[in-house]
Coordinates of C-alpha atoms in Angstrom, one line a residue:
Chain A
M1 CA 134.6 -9.7 262.9
S2 CA 133.6 -8.1 259.6
K3 CA 137.1 -7.0 258.5
R4 CA 140.5 -8.6 259.2
I5 CA 142.0 -6.6 262.0
A6 CA 144.8 -8.9 263.0
G7 CA 147.1 -11.5 261.4
P8 CA 145.9 -15.1 260.9
E9 CA 148.3 -16.3 263.7
I10 CA 146.3 -14.2 266.3
E11 CA 142.9 -15.3 264.8
R12 CA 144.0 -18.9 265.0
L13 CA 145.1 -18.6 268.7
I14 CA 141.7 -17.1 269.5
Q15 CA 139.8 -19.9 267.7
L16 CA 141.8 -22.6 269.5
L17 CA 141.5 -20.9 273.0
A18 CA 137.7 -20.7 272.4
K19 CA 137.7 -24.6 272.4
V20 CA 139.2 -24.7 275.9
P21 CA 136.5 -25.6 278.5
G22 CA 135.7 -22.5 280.5
L23 CA 136.5 -20.1 277.7
G24 CA 134.1 -19.0 275.0
P25 CA 134.6 -16.9 271.9
R26 CA 134.5 -13.6 273.9
S27 CA 136.8 -14.7 276.8
A28 CA 139.1 -16.4 274.2
R29 CA 139.8 -13.0 272.7
R30 CA 140.4 -11.5 276.2
A31 CA 142.7 -14.4 277.0
A32 CA 144.6 -14.1 273.7
L33 CA 145.2 -10.4 274.3
H34 CA 146.3 -11.0 277.9
L35 CA 148.7 -13.8 276.7
I36 CA 150.1 -11.6 273.9
K37 CA 150.7 -8.7 276.4
K38 CA 152.4 -11.1 278.9
K39 CA 154.5 -12.7 276.2
E40 CA 157.5 -13.4 278.4
Q41 CA 155.8 -14.2 281.7
L42 CA 152.8 -16.2 280.5
L43 CA 152.6 -16.9 276.7
G44 CA 156.1 -18.4 276.4
P45 CA 156.0 -20.5 279.6
L46 CA 152.5 -21.8 278.8
A47 CA 153.5 -22.7 275.1
A48 CA 156.5 -24.6 276.6
A49 CA 154.4 -26.3 279.2
M50 CA 151.9 -27.4 276.6
A51 CA 154.6 -28.7 274.3
E52 CA 156.2 -30.6 277.2
A53 CA 152.8 -32.1 278.2
L54 CA 152.2 -33.1 274.6
D55 CA 155.6 -35.0 274.7
T56 CA 155.4 -36.5 278.1
V57 CA 151.8 -37.3 279.0
R58 CA 150.7 -40.9 278.7
I59 CA 148.0 -43.1 279.9
C60 CA 148.9 -45.4 282.8
S61 CA 148.8 -49.0 281.5
T62 CA 147.9 -50.2 285.1
C63 CA 145.0 -47.9 286.1
G64 CA 144.1 -45.7 283.1
N65 CA 145.2 -42.5 284.9
V66 CA 147.0 -39.8 282.9
D67 CA 150.5 -38.9 284.0
T68 CA 154.0 -38.4 282.6
C69 CA 155.2 -41.7 283.8
D70 CA 153.9 -45.2 283.3
P71 CA 153.0 -46.8 285.8
C72 CA 151.6 -43.4 287.1
T73 CA 152.6 -41.6 290.3
V74 CA 149.5 -43.0 292.1
C75 CA 150.2 -46.6 291.1
T76 CA 153.8 -46.4 292.2
D77 CA 153.2 -44.6 295.5
A78 CA 154.3 -47.2 298.1
R79 CA 152.5 -45.3 300.9
R80 CA 149.0 -46.1 299.5
D81 CA 146.9 -49.0 300.9
P82 CA 147.5 -51.8 298.3
A83 CA 144.3 -53.6 299.3
T84 CA 141.7 -50.9 298.5
L85 CA 140.9 -50.0 294.9
I86 CA 138.6 -47.2 293.9
V87 CA 136.9 -47.4 290.5
V88 CA 136.1 -44.0 288.9
E89 CA 134.7 -43.0 285.5
D90 CA 137.2 -40.4 284.7
V91 CA 140.6 -38.9 285.7
A92 CA 138.7 -35.8 286.9
D93 CA 137.0 -38.0 289.5
L94 CA 140.3 -39.4 290.6
W95 CA 141.6 -35.9 291.1
A96 CA 138.4 -34.8 292.9
L97 CA 138.7 -37.8 295.4
E98 CA 142.4 -37.1 296.0
R99 CA 141.5 -33.4 296.8
A100 CA 139.0 -34.7 299.4
G101 CA 142.1 -36.5 300.9
A102 CA 139.8 -38.9 302.8
I103 CA 141.3 -42.1 301.7
N104 CA 144.7 -43.5 300.7
A105 CA 143.9 -46.0 298.1
R106 CA 144.7 -47.0 294.6
Y107 CA 142.5 -46.2 291.6
H108 CA 141.1 -47.7 288.4
V109 CA 139.9 -45.3 285.7
L110 CA 137.1 -46.7 283.5
G111 CA 137.3 -43.9 280.9
G112 CA 133.5 -43.5 280.8
T113 CA 130.3 -45.4 281.5
L114 CA 128.4 -48.0 279.6
S115 CA 126.1 -46.3 277.2
P116 CA 124.7 -48.6 274.5
L117 CA 122.9 -45.6 272.7
D118 CA 126.3 -43.9 272.2
G119 CA 128.0 -47.2 271.2
V120 CA 129.9 -47.5 274.4
G121 CA 130.0 -51.2 275.4
P122 CA 132.2 -52.9 277.9
E123 CA 135.1 -53.2 275.3
E124 CA 135.3 -49.5 275.0
L125 CA 135.9 -49.1 278.7
N126 CA 138.9 -50.1 280.8
I127 CA 136.9 -53.0 282.4
K128 CA 138.8 -56.1 281.3
A129 CA 142.0 -54.6 282.8
L130 CA 140.1 -54.0 286.0
V131 CA 138.9 -57.7 286.2
D132 CA 142.4 -58.9 285.4
R133 CA 143.8 -56.6 288.1
V134 CA 141.4 -57.9 290.7
A135 CA 141.8 -61.5 289.6
A136 CA 145.5 -61.1 290.1
G137 CA 144.7 -60.9 293.8
G138 CA 145.7 -58.5 296.6
F139 CA 142.6 -56.3 296.7
G140 CA 140.3 -56.7 299.7
E141 CA 137.8 -54.0 298.8
L142 CA 136.7 -52.4 295.6
I143 CA 134.9 -49.1 296.0
L144 CA 132.7 -48.2 293.1
A145 CA 132.9 -44.4 293.0
V146 CA 130.9 -43.9 289.8
N147 CA 128.5 -41.0 289.2
A148 CA 125.0 -41.4 290.7
T149 CA 123.6 -41.4 287.1
V150 CA 121.7 -44.1 285.3
E151 CA 124.7 -44.8 283.2
G152 CA 127.0 -44.8 286.3
Q153 CA 124.8 -47.2 288.1
T154 CA 124.4 -49.5 285.1
T155 CA 128.2 -49.6 284.8
A156 CA 128.5 -50.4 288.5
H157 CA 126.1 -53.4 288.2
Y158 CA 127.9 -54.7 285.2
I159 CA 131.2 -54.5 287.0
T160 CA 129.9 -56.2 290.1
D161 CA 128.7 -59.0 287.9
Q162 CA 132.1 -59.4 286.2
L163 CA 133.8 -59.6 289.6
D164 CA 131.5 -62.2 290.9
G165 CA 133.5 -65.1 292.4
L166 CA 136.8 -63.2 292.7
G167 CA 136.3 -62.8 296.4
V168 CA 136.6 -59.0 296.6
K169 CA 134.2 -57.0 298.7
V170 CA 132.4 -54.4 296.5
T171 CA 131.2 -51.2 298.1
R172 CA 129.7 -48.0 296.7
L173 CA 129.7 -44.3 297.8
A174 CA 126.9 -43.4 300.2
H175 CA 123.9 -41.4 298.9
G176 CA 122.7 -38.6 301.1
V177 CA 122.4 -34.9 301.7
P178 CA 125.5 -33.0 300.5
V179 CA 127.5 -31.3 303.3
G180 CA 126.3 -27.8 303.5
G181 CA 123.2 -28.6 301.4
E182 CA 119.7 -27.3 302.1
L183 CA 116.9 -29.9 302.2
D184 CA 114.6 -27.6 300.4
Y185 CA 116.7 -27.6 297.3
L186 CA 117.3 -31.4 297.2
D187 CA 115.4 -33.7 294.8
E188 CA 113.1 -36.4 296.2
G189 CA 115.5 -39.3 295.3
T190 CA 118.3 -37.8 297.4
L191 CA 116.0 -37.1 300.3
A192 CA 114.6 -40.6 300.2
A193 CA 118.1 -42.1 300.1
A194 CA 119.2 -39.9 303.0
L195 CA 116.2 -41.0 305.1
K196 CA 116.7 -44.7 304.2
S197 CA 120.4 -44.6 305.2
R198 CA 119.9 -42.4 308.3
T199 CA 122.3 -43.0 311.1
T200 CA 122.2 -42.6 314.9
F201 CA 122.9 -39.1 316.1
Chain B
M1 CA 146.4 -31.3 296.5
S2 CA 147.9 -32.9 299.6
K3 CA 149.7 -35.7 297.8
R4 CA 151.4 -35.6 294.4
I5 CA 149.0 -37.4 292.0
A6 CA 150.5 -36.4 288.7
G7 CA 153.9 -35.5 287.2
P8 CA 155.3 -32.0 287.6
E9 CA 154.7 -31.3 283.9
I10 CA 150.9 -31.6 284.4
E11 CA 151.0 -29.6 287.7
R12 CA 152.9 -26.8 285.9
L13 CA 150.4 -26.8 283.0
I14 CA 147.6 -26.4 285.5
Q15 CA 149.4 -23.6 287.3
L16 CA 150.0 -21.7 284.1
L17 CA 146.4 -22.2 282.8
A18 CA 145.1 -20.8 286.1
K19 CA 146.7 -17.5 285.2
V20 CA 144.8 -17.2 282.0
P21 CA 141.9 -14.6 282.4
G22 CA 138.6 -16.5 282.6
L23 CA 140.1 -19.6 284.1
G24 CA 140.6 -20.2 287.9
P25 CA 142.4 -23.0 289.7
R26 CA 139.4 -25.3 289.4
S27 CA 138.6 -24.6 285.7
A28 CA 142.4 -24.8 284.9
R29 CA 142.4 -28.4 286.1
R30 CA 139.4 -29.1 284.0
A31 CA 141.0 -27.4 281.0
A32 CA 144.3 -29.2 281.5
L33 CA 142.5 -32.6 281.5
H34 CA 140.5 -31.7 278.4
L35 CA 143.7 -30.6 276.6
I36 CA 145.5 -33.8 277.6
K37 CA 142.6 -35.9 276.4
K38 CA 142.5 -34.1 273.1
K39 CA 146.2 -34.1 272.6
E40 CA 146.1 -34.4 268.8
Q41 CA 143.1 -32.2 268.1
L42 CA 143.6 -29.4 270.6
L43 CA 146.8 -29.5 272.8
G44 CA 149.2 -29.9 269.9
P45 CA 147.6 -27.2 267.7
L46 CA 147.2 -24.8 270.6
A47 CA 150.9 -25.3 271.8
A48 CA 151.9 -24.6 268.1
A49 CA 149.7 -21.6 267.8
M50 CA 151.1 -20.1 271.0
A51 CA 154.7 -20.8 270.0
E52 CA 153.8 -19.1 266.6
A53 CA 152.2 -16.1 268.3
L54 CA 155.2 -15.8 270.6
D55 CA 157.5 -15.6 267.5
T56 CA 155.3 -13.4 265.3
V57 CA 153.4 -11.0 267.4
R58 CA 154.7 -7.4 267.6
I59 CA 153.4 -3.9 268.5
C60 CA 152.6 -1.8 265.5
S61 CA 155.1 1.1 265.5
T62 CA 152.5 3.4 264.0
C63 CA 149.4 2.9 266.1
G64 CA 150.4 0.6 269.1
N65 CA 148.0 -2.2 268.0
V66 CA 149.2 -5.8 268.4
D67 CA 149.6 -7.8 265.2
T68 CA 152.0 -10.1 263.4
C69 CA 153.1 -7.5 260.9
D70 CA 154.4 -3.9 261.4
P71 CA 152.7 -1.7 260.4
C72 CA 149.6 -3.6 261.4
T73 CA 146.7 -4.9 259.3
V74 CA 144.5 -1.9 260.3
C75 CA 147.2 0.7 259.5
T76 CA 147.9 -0.8 256.1
D77 CA 144.2 -1.3 255.1
A78 CA 143.8 1.1 252.2
R79 CA 140.0 0.9 252.3
R80 CA 139.9 2.7 255.7
D81 CA 139.1 6.5 255.8
P82 CA 142.6 8.1 256.2
A83 CA 141.2 11.2 257.8
T84 CA 139.5 9.8 260.9
L85 CA 141.6 8.6 263.8
I86 CA 140.0 6.8 266.8
V87 CA 142.1 7.0 270.1
V88 CA 141.5 4.0 272.3
E89 CA 143.1 3.0 275.7
D90 CA 143.7 -0.7 274.8
V91 CA 143.8 -3.1 271.9
A92 CA 140.7 -4.8 273.4
D93 CA 138.8 -1.5 272.8
L94 CA 140.0 -1.4 269.2
W95 CA 138.7 -5.0 268.7
A96 CA 135.4 -4.0 270.4
L97 CA 134.9 -1.0 268.1
E98 CA 135.7 -3.1 265.1
R99 CA 133.2 -5.7 266.2
A100 CA 130.6 -2.9 266.3
G101 CA 131.4 -2.4 262.6
A102 CA 130.0 1.2 262.8
I103 CA 133.0 3.1 261.4
N104 CA 135.8 2.6 259.0
A105 CA 138.6 4.5 260.5
R106 CA 142.2 4.2 261.7
Y107 CA 143.2 3.8 265.3
H108 CA 145.8 4.9 267.9
V109 CA 146.2 2.7 271.0
L110 CA 147.4 4.6 274.1
G111 CA 148.2 1.5 276.2
G112 CA 146.5 2.8 279.2
T113 CA 145.3 5.9 280.9
L114 CA 147.0 8.6 282.9
S115 CA 147.1 7.5 286.5
P116 CA 149.6 9.5 288.6
L117 CA 148.9 7.3 291.7
D118 CA 150.1 4.2 289.7
G119 CA 153.0 6.1 288.3
V120 CA 151.6 6.3 284.8
G121 CA 152.4 9.7 283.3
P122 CA 152.3 10.9 279.7
E123 CA 155.7 9.3 278.9
E124 CA 154.3 5.8 279.8
L125 CA 151.6 6.1 277.3
N126 CA 151.7 6.2 273.4
I127 CA 150.8 9.9 273.4
K128 CA 153.9 11.5 271.9
A129 CA 153.5 9.3 268.9
L130 CA 149.9 10.4 268.6
V131 CA 150.7 14.0 268.6
D132 CA 153.5 13.5 266.0
R133 CA 151.0 11.4 263.9
V134 CA 148.4 14.2 264.0
A135 CA 151.1 16.9 263.5
A136 CA 152.2 15.1 260.3
G137 CA 148.8 16.1 258.9
G138 CA 146.0 14.3 257.0
F139 CA 143.6 13.8 259.9
G140 CA 140.4 15.8 259.9
E141 CA 138.8 14.3 263.0
L142 CA 140.1 12.6 266.1
I143 CA 137.6 10.6 268.1
L144 CA 138.5 10.1 271.7
A145 CA 137.0 6.6 272.4
V146 CA 138.5 6.3 276.0
N147 CA 136.6 4.8 278.8
A148 CA 134.0 6.9 280.7
T149 CA 136.1 6.7 283.9
V150 CA 137.9 9.5 285.7
E151 CA 141.2 8.3 284.4
G152 CA 139.9 8.0 280.9
Q153 CA 138.4 11.5 280.9
T154 CA 141.6 13.0 282.5
T155 CA 143.6 11.4 279.6
A156 CA 141.1 12.8 277.1
H157 CA 141.6 16.3 278.5
Y158 CA 145.4 15.9 278.4
I159 CA 145.4 14.7 274.8
T160 CA 143.1 17.6 273.8
D161 CA 145.5 20.0 275.3
Q162 CA 148.4 18.5 273.5
L163 CA 146.6 18.6 270.1
D164 CA 145.8 22.3 270.6
G165 CA 146.7 24.3 267.5
L166 CA 147.1 21.3 265.2
G167 CA 143.8 22.1 263.5
V168 CA 142.2 18.7 264.1
K169 CA 138.6 18.4 265.2
V170 CA 138.4 16.4 268.5
T171 CA 135.2 14.6 269.3
R172 CA 134.3 12.0 272.0
L173 CA 131.8 9.1 272.2
A174 CA 128.2 10.1 273.2
H175 CA 127.1 9.4 276.8
G176 CA 123.6 8.0 277.2
V177 CA 121.4 5.0 277.8
P178 CA 123.0 1.7 276.5
V179 CA 120.9 0.1 273.8
G180 CA 118.7 -2.5 275.5
G181 CA 119.3 -0.9 278.9
E182 CA 116.6 -0.3 281.5
L183 CA 116.4 3.2 283.1
D184 CA 115.7 1.7 286.5
Y185 CA 119.2 0.1 286.6
L186 CA 121.2 3.1 285.3
D187 CA 123.1 5.4 287.6
E188 CA 122.2 9.1 287.9
G189 CA 125.2 10.3 286.0
T190 CA 124.2 8.4 282.9
L191 CA 120.6 9.4 283.1
A192 CA 121.6 13.0 283.5
A193 CA 123.9 12.8 280.5
A194 CA 121.2 11.1 278.5
L195 CA 118.6 13.8 279.3
K196 CA 121.1 16.6 278.5
S197 CA 122.0 15.1 275.1
R198 CA 118.4 14.2 274.3
T199 CA 117.5 14.3 270.6
T200 CA 114.3 14.9 268.6
F201 CA 112.2 11.8 268.2

């Protein structure tokens, strides 16, 4: 804006909102105005919820998940299968798998993937804790639910090597046609994988 | 989510973020995770900025704008033309006109449009203060920058009636083809208005 049309507190709120994923400079202005208009119903509670999250959120020392308790809600949930461990790159992946609701397992969050070009080596990831966790025994299967990218697959291979000799069965997610997907829009790699892993109808 | 996978503080943050315009339930989860990961750089400052806005933001008693001072930054800006008053429906419209940077005037924010069906009569809007402000003298022109909707135009007519006899020249924004717009995609009303108000090339 060419001229100052609002106090610095409002400008700052807009600038910070613009850094939230999903909001840009334009929608941040709209969001700020909406928040200001709904001071009591939204701005106040949201400010309080953020302050509370700031105080209470921590990283689970067992699995790397974020939660307000340590060990986290997932690690302390006694109804989960204690013998199955799903390895994910990010907390967002853990949440996505939980939304699918297809499995009742425990998780281990790596915090990223191996990426030598970006300076991410095994030490930067939550891999040593994973190996220690598996070595402590009790897990029958470890599911590598990493992204189907080059970095994800490299990380999966590295982890498999590290777990060698610990007697745990290592599996990975199936490759194939996404449910609801149209063949015409799929890449060759996915189609080849789907053909290769075809099942009896 | 079928099972609790995070503490109530995180769930509450996601629920509140989902109410921010521009974010939905899915992007609110993504935003919450991003905020939690950037605790020091983003979550903390944003929580503080919101708390500060909550404390400091008020409605300008002169024009109805939102700001952290009263009278607001726009009303107290001595470099603005004191004789031109732009009437807008909402603070967002004031911000939009200021971004255009085409005029150096003062503003009056109505806070909505007349809408009998929704129970919005003249008393619900900032119209009496507008009439008083104009009656106090000093304004040569009043620009009705209301939306080109039925409600906006009804409101414009009502305001014009109220200002009758106060000796202020009332103008409205031009109708026409938006800059960069393609004729093919424009509605008949806009094209008719653009033809009627055609200018010498």
